[in-house]
PDB file of C-alpha atoms in Angstrom:
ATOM      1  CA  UNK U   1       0.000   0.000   0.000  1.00 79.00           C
ATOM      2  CA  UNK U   2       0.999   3.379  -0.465  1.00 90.00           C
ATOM      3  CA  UNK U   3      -0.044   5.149   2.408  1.00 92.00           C
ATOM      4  CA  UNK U   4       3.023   4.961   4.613  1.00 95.00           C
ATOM      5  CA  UNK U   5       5.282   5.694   1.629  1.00 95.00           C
ATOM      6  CA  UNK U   6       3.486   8.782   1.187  1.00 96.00           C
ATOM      7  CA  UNK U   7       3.156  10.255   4.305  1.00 96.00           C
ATOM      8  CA  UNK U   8       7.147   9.546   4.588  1.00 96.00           C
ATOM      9  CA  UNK U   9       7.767  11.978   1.878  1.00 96.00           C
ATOM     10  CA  UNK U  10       5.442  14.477   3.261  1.00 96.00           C
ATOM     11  CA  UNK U  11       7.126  14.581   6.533  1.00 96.00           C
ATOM     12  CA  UNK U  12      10.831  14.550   4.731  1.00 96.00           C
ATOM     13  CA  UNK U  13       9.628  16.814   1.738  1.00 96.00           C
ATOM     14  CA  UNK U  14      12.571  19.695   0.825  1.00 96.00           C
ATOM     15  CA  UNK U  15      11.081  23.159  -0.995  1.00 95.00           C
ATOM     16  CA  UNK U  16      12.590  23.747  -4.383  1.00 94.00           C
ATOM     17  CA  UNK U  17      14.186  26.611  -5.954  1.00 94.00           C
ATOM     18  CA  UNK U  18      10.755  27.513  -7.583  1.00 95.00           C
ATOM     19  CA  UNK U  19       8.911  27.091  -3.917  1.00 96.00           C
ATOM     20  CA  UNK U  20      10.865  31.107  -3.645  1.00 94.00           C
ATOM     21  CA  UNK U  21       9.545  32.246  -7.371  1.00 95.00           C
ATOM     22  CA  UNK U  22       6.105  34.267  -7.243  1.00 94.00           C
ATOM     23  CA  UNK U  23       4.330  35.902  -9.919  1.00 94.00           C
ATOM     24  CA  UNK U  24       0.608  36.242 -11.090  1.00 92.00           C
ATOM     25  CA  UNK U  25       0.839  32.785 -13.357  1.00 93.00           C
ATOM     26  CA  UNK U  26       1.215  29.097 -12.224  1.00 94.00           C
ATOM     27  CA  UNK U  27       4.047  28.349 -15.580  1.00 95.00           C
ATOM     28  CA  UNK U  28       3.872  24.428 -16.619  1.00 96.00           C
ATOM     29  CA  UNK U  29       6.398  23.269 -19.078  1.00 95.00           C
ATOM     30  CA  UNK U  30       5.633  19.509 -20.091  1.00 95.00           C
ATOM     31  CA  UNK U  31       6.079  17.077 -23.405  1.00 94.00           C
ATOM     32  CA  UNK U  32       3.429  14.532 -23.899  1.00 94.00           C
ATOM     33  CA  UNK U  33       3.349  11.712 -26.411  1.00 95.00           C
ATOM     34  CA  UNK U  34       0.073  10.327 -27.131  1.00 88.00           C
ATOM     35  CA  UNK U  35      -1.396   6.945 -28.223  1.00 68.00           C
ATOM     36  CA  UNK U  36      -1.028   8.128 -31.961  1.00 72.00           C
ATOM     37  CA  UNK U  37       2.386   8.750 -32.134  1.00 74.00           C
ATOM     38  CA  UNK U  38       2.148  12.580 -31.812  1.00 84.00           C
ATOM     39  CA  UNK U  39       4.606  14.147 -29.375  1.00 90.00           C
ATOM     40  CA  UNK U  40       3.866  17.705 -28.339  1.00 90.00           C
ATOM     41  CA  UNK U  41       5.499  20.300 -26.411  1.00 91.00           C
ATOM     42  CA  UNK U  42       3.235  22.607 -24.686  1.00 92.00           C
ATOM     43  CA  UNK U  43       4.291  25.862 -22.022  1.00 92.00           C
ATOM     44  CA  UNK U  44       1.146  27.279 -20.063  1.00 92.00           C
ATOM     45  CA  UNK U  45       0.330  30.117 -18.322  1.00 92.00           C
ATOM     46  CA  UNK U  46      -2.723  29.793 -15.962  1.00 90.00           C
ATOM     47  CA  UNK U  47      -3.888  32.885 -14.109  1.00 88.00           C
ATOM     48  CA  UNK U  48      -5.913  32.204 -10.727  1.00 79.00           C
ATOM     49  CA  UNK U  49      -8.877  34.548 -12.462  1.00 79.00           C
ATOM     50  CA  UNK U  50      -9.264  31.890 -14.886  1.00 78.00           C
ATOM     51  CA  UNK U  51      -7.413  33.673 -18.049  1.00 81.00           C
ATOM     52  CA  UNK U  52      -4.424  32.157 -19.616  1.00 84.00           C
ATOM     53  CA  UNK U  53      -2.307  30.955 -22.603  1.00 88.00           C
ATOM     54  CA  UNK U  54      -0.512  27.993 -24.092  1.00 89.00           C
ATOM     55  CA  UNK U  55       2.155  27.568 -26.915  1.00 88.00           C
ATOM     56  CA  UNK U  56       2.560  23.873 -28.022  1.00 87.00           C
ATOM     57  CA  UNK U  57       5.155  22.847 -30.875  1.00 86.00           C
ATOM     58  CA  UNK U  58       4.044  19.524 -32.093  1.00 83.00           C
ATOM     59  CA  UNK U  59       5.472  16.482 -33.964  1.00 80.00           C
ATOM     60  CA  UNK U  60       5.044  14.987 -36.773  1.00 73.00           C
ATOM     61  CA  UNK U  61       4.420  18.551 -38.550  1.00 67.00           C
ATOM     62  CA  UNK U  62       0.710  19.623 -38.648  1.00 66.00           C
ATOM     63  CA  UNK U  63      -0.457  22.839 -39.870  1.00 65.00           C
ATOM     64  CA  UNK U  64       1.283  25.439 -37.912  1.00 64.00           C
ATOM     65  CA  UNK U  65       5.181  25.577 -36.116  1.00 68.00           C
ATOM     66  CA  UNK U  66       3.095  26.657 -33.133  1.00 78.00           C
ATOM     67  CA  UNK U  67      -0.520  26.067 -32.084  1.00 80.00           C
ATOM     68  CA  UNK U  68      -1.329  29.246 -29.752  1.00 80.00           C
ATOM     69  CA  UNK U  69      -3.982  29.086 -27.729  1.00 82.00           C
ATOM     70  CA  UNK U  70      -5.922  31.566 -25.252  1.00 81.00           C
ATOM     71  CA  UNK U  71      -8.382  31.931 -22.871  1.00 79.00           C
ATOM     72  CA  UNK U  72     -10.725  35.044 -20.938  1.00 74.00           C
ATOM     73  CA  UNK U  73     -11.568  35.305 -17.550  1.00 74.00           C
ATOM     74  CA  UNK U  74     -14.618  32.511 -17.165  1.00 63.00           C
ATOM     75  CA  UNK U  75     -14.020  31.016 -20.172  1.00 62.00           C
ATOM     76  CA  UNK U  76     -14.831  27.068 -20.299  1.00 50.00           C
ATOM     77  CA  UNK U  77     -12.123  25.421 -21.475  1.00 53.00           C
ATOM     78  CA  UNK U  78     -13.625  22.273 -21.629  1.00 46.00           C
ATOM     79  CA  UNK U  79     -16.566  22.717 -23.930  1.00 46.00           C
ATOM     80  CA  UNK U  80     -13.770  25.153 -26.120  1.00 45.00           C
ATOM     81  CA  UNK U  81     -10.414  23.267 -25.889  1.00 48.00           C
ATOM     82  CA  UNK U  82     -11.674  19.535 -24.427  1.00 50.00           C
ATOM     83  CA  UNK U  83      -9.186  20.876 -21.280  1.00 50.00           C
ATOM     84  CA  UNK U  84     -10.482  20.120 -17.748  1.00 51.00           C
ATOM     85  CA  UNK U  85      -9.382  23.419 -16.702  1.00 52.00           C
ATOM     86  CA  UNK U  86      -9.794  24.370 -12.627  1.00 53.00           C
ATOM     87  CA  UNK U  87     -11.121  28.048 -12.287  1.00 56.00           C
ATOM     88  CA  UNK U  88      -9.698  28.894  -8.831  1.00 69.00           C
ATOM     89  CA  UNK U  89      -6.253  27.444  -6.861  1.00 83.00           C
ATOM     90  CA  UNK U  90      -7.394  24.381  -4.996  1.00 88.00           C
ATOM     91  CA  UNK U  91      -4.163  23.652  -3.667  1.00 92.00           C
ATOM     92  CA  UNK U  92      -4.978  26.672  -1.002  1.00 89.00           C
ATOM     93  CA  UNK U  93      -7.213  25.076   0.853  1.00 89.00           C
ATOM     94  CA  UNK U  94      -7.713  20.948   1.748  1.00 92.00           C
ATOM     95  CA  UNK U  95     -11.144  20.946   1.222  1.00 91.00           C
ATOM     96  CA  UNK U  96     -10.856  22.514  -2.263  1.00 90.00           C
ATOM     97  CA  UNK U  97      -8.000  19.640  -3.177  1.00 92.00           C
ATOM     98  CA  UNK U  98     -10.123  16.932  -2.202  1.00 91.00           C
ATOM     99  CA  UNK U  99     -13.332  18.166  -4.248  1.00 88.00           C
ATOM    100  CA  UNK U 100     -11.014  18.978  -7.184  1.00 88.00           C
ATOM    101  CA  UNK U 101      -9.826  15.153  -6.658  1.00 90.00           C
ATOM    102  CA  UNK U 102     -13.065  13.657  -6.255  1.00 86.00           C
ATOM    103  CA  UNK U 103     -12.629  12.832  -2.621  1.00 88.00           C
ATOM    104  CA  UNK U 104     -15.562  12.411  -0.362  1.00 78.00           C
ATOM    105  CA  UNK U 105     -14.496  13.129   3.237  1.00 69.00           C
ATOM    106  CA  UNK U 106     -14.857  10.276   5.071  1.00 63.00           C
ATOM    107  CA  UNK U 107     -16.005   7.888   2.122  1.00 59.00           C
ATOM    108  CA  UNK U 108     -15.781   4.596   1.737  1.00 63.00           C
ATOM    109  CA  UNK U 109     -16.669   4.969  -2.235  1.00 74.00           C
ATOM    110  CA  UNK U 110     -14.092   7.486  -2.938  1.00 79.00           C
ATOM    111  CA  UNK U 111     -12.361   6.246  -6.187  1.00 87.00           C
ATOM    112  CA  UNK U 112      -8.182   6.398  -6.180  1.00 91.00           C
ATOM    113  CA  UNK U 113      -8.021   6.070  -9.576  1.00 93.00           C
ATOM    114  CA  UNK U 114     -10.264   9.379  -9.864  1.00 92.00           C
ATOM    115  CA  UNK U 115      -8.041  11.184  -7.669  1.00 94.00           C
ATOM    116  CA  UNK U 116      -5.033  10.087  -9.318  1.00 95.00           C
ATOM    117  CA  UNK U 117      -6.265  11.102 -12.537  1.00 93.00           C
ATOM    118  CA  UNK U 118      -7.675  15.244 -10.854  1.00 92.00           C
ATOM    119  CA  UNK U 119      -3.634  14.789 -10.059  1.00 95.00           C
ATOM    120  CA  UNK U 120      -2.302  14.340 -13.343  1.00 95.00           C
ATOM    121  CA  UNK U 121      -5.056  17.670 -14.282  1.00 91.00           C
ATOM    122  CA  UNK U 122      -3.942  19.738 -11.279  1.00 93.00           C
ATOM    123  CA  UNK U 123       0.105  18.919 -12.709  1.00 95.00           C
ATOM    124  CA  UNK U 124      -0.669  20.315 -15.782  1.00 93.00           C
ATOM    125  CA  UNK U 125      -2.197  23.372 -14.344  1.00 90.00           C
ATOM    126  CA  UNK U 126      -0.982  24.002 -11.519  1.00 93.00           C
ATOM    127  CA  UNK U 127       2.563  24.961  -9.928  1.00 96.00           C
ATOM    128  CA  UNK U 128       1.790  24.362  -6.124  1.00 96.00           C
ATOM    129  CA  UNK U 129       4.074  25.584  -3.479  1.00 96.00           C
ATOM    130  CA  UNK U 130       5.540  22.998  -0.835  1.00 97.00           C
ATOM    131  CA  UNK U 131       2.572  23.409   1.202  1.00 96.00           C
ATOM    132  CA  UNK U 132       0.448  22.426  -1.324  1.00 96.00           C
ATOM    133  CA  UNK U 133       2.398  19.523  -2.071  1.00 97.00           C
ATOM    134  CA  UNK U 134       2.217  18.686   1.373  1.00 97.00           C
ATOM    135  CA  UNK U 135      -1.116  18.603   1.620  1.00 96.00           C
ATOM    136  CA  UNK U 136      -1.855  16.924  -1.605  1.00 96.00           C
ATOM    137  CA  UNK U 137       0.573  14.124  -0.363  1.00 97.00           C
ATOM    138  CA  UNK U 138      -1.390  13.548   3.123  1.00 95.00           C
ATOM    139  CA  UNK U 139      -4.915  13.407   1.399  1.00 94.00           C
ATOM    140  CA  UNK U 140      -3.900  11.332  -0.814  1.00 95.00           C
ATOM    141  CA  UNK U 141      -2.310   9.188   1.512  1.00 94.00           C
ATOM    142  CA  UNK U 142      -5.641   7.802   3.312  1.00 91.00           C
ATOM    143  CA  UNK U 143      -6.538   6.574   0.011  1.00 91.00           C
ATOM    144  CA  UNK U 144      -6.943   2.662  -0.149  1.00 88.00           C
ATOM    145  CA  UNK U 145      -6.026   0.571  -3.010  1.00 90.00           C
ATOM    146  CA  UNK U 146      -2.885   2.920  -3.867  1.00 94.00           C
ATOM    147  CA  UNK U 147       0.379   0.799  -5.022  1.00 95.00           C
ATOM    148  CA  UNK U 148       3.974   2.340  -4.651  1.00 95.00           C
ATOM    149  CA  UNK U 149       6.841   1.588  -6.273  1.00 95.00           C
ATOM    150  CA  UNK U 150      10.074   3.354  -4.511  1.00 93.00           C
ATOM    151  CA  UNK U 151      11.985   3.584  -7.396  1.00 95.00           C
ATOM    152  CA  UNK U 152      10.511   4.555 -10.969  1.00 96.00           C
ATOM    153  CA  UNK U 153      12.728   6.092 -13.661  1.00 97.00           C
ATOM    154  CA  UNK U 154      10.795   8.404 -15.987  1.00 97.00           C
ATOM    155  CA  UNK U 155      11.757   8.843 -19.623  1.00 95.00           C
ATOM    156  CA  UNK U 156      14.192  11.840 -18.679  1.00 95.00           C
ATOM    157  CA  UNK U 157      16.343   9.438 -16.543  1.00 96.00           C
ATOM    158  CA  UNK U 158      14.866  10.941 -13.214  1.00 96.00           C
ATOM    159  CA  UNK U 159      14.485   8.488 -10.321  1.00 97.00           C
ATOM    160  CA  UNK U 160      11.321   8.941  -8.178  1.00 97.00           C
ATOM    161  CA  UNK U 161       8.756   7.785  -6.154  1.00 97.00           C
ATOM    162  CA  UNK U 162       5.671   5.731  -8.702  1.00 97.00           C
ATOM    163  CA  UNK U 163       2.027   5.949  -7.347  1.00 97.00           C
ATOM    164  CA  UNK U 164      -0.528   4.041  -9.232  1.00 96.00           C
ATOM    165  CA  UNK U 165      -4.019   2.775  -9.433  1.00 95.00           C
ATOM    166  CA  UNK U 166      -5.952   0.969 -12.249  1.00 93.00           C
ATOM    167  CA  UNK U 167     -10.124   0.939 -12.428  1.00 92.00           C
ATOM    168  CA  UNK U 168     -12.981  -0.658 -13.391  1.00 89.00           C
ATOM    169  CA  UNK U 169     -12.412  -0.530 -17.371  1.00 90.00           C
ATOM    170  CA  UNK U 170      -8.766  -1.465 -17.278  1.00 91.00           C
ATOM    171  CA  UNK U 171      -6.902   1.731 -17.116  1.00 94.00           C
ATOM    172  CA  UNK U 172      -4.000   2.207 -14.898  1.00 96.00           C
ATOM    173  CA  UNK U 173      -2.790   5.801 -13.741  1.00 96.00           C
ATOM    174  CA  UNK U 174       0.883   6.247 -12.811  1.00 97.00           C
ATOM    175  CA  UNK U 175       2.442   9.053 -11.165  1.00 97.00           C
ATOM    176  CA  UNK U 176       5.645   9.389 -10.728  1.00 98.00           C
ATOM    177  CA  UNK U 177       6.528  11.938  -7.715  1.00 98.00           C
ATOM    178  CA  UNK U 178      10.092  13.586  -7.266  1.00 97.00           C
ATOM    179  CA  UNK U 179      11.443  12.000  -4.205  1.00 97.00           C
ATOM    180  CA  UNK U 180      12.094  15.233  -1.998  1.00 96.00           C
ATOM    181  CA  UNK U 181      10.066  17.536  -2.506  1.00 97.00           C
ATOM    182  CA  UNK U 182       6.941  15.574  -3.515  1.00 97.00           C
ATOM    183  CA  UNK U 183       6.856  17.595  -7.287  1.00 97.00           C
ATOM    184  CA  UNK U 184       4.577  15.821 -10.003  1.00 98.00           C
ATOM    185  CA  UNK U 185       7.842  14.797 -12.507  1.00 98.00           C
ATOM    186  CA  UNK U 186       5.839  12.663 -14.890  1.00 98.00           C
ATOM    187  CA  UNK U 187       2.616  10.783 -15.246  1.00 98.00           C
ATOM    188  CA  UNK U 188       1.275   7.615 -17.542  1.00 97.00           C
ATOM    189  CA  UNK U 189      -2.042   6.444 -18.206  1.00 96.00           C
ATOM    190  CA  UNK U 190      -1.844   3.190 -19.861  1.00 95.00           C
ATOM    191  CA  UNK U 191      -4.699   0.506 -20.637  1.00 93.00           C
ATOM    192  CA  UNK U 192      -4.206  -3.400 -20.202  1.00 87.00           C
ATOM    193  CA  UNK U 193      -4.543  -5.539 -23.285  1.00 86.00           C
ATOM    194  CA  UNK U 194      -3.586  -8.555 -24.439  1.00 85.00           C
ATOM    195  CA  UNK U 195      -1.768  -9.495 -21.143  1.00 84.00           C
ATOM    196  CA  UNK U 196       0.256  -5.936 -21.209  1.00 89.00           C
ATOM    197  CA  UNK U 197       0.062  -2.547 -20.283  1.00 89.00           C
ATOM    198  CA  UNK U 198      -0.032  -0.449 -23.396  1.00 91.00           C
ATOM    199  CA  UNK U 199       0.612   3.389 -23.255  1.00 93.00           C
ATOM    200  CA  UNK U 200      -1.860   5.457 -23.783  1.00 94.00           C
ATOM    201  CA  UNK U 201      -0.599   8.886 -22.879  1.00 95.00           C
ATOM    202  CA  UNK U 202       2.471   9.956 -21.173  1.00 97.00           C
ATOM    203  CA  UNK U 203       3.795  13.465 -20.117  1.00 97.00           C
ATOM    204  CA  UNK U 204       6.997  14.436 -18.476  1.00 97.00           C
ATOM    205  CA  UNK U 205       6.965  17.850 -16.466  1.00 97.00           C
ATOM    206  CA  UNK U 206       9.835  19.835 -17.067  1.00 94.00           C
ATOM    207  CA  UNK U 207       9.183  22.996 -15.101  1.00 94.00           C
ATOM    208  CA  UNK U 208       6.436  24.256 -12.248  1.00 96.00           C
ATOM    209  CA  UNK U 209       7.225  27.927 -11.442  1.00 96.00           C
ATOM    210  CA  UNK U 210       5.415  30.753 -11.145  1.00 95.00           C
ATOM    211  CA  UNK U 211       5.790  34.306 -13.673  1.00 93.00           C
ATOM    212  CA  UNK U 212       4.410  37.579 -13.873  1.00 92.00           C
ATOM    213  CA  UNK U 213       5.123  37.554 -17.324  1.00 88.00           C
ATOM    214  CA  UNK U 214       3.983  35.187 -20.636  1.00 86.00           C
ATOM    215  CA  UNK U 215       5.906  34.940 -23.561  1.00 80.00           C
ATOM    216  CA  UNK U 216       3.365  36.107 -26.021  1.00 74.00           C
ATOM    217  CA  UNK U 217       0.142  37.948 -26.185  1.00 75.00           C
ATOM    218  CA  UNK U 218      -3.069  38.294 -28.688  1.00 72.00           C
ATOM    219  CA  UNK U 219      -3.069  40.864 -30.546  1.00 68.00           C
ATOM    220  CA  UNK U 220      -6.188  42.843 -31.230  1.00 60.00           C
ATOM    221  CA  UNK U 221      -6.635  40.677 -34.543  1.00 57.00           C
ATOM    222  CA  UNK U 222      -6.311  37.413 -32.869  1.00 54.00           C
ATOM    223  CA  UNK U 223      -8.682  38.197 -29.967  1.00 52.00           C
ATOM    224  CA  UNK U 224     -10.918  39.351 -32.604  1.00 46.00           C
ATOM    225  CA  UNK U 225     -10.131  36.176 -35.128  1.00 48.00           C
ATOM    226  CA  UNK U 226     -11.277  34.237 -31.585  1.00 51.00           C
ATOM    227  CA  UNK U 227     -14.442  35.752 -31.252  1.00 45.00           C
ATOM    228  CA  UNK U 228     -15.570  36.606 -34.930  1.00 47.00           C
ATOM    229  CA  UNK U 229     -15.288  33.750 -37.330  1.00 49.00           C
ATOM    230  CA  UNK U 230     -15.623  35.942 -40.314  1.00 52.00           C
ATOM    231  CA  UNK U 231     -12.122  38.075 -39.885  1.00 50.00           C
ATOM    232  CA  UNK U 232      -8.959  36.768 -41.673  1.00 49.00           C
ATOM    233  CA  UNK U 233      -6.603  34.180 -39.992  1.00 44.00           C
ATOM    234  CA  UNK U 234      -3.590  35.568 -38.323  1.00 48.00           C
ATOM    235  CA  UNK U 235      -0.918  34.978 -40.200  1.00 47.00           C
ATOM    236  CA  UNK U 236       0.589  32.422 -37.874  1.00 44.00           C
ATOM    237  CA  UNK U 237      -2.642  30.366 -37.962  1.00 40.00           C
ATOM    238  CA  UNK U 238      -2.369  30.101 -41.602  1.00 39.00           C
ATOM    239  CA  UNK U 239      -1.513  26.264 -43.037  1.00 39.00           C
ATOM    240  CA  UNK U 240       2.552  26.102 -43.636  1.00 42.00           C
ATOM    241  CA  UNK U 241       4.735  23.776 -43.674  1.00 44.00           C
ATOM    242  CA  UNK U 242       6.524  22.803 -40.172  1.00 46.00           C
ATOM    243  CA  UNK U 243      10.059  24.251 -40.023  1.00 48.00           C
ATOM    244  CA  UNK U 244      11.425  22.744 -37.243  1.00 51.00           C
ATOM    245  CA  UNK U 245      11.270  21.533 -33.863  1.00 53.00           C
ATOM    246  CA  UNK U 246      10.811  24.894 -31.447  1.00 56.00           C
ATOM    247  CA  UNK U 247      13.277  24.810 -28.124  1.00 62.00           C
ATOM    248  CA  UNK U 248      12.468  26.827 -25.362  1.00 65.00           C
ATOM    249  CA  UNK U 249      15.040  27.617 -22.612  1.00 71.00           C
ATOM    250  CA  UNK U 250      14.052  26.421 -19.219  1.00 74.00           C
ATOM    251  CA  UNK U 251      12.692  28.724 -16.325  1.00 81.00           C
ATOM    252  CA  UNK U 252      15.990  30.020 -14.149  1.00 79.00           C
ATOM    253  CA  UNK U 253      14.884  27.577 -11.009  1.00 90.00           C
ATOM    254  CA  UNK U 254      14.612  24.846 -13.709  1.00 84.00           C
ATOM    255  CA  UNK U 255      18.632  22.949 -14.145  1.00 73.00           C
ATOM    256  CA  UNK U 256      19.202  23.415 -17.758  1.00 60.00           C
ATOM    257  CA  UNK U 257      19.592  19.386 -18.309  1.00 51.00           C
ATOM    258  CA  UNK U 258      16.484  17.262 -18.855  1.00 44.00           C
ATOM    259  CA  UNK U 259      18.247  14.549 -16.533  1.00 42.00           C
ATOM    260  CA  UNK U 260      19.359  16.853 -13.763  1.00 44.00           C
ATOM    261  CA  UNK U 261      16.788  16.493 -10.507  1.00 40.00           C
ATOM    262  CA  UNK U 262      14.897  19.397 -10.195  1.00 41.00           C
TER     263      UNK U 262
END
């Protein structure tokens, strides 16, 4: 079970150099390869009013070097982008964290593989601060039917702590958790068939920080484009042919090397 393991890295959890970086946006920096071969990179910005941006460089080539995507205030990401988007910071409160993980206090019919799975959401939303972590790491912890493996490598070559679950239609969730400070550093969702687990999605966090700053804005056009189907395309939005694979320095808390622990 995982419970002890858990609650062992709560009590030893470290902060990380991002823990002492504050700004208005929670910045997540992940690659994700899906089922059908794509691999995308994708850097968000997610404001606690609900507003927010993405860039995501994709491969194989599709229409555009970079997708750009953005959001209002309010906005419901779900029914616009298919994203299960939070609207407020649940990691500031315990109660909010366990409704945004589907956990019913004190309920024998809360679902571990539904909390794992509002975990791998909340990772590639949110950049919680140690306390957070903390917390997450206790409520999860009283969880039955958790498994933990002490030792999982994820595909960057960094060595932490697995959590997983599987449910009712044969899909298992795995989180992998950094050892110390109890950061998200990859997840995988696989399904079982034909005797082995096959992978169905898999995403490897590179950076959690926080920014005052994105990298890009709309422009007037482009909110408008958003809005008004009938204006021209930005340019950028325009079908061309895929130049190249986009590389994006890392935040300064981040090590510059993909295999370094964060």
């Amino acid at each position: 079970m995982a419970g002890s393991v858990l609650r062992d890295l709560a009590a030893q959890m470290t902060t990380t150099p991002c823990d002492r970086v504050h700004g208005r946006f929670n910045h997540v920096w992940f690659r994700q390869w899906g089922f059908n071969g794509r691999v995308q990179e994708i850097l968000r910005w997610f404001d606690q009013d609900g507003a927010g941006a993405a860039l995501a460089t994709r491969y194989p080539p599709e229409r555009t070097a970079v997708n750009r995507q953005w959001w209002r205030p309010g906005q419901h990401l779900y029914d616009t982008f298919g994203w299960p988007a939070p609207r407020t910071d649940p990691y500031r409160d315990a109660d909010l964290l366990r409704h945004a993980l589907n956990i019913r206090s004190q309920s024998a019919d809360n679902d571990p593989a539904d909390a794992v799975l509002g975990m791998i959401d909340l990772a590639s939303w949110h950049s919680p601060y140690e306390t957070g972590r903390h917390t997450a790491l206790t409520i999860l912890a009283d969880l039955p039917h958790l498994t933990a493996y002490p030792t999982v490598a994820d595909r960057a070559g960094r060595v932490g702590v697995g959590v997983a679950t599987a449910d009712a239609d044969g899909y298992r969730y795995l989180l992998i958790l950094h050892p110390a400070t109890g950061e998200v550093l990859a997840y995988e969702i696989s399904r079982l068939q034909a005797g082995t687990w096959q992978v169905v999605t898999y995403a490897l966090f590179l950076a959690h920080t926080r920014t005052d700053n994105r990298w890009w804005e709309p422009t007037t056009n482009d909110e408008r484009q958003r809005w008004d189907p009938t204006h021209p395309l930005p340019a950028e939005m325009v079908p061309q042919q895929r130049r190249g694979w986009i590389e994006y320095p890392p935040p300064l808390c981040v090590p510059s090397s993909e295999g370094e622990t964060p």
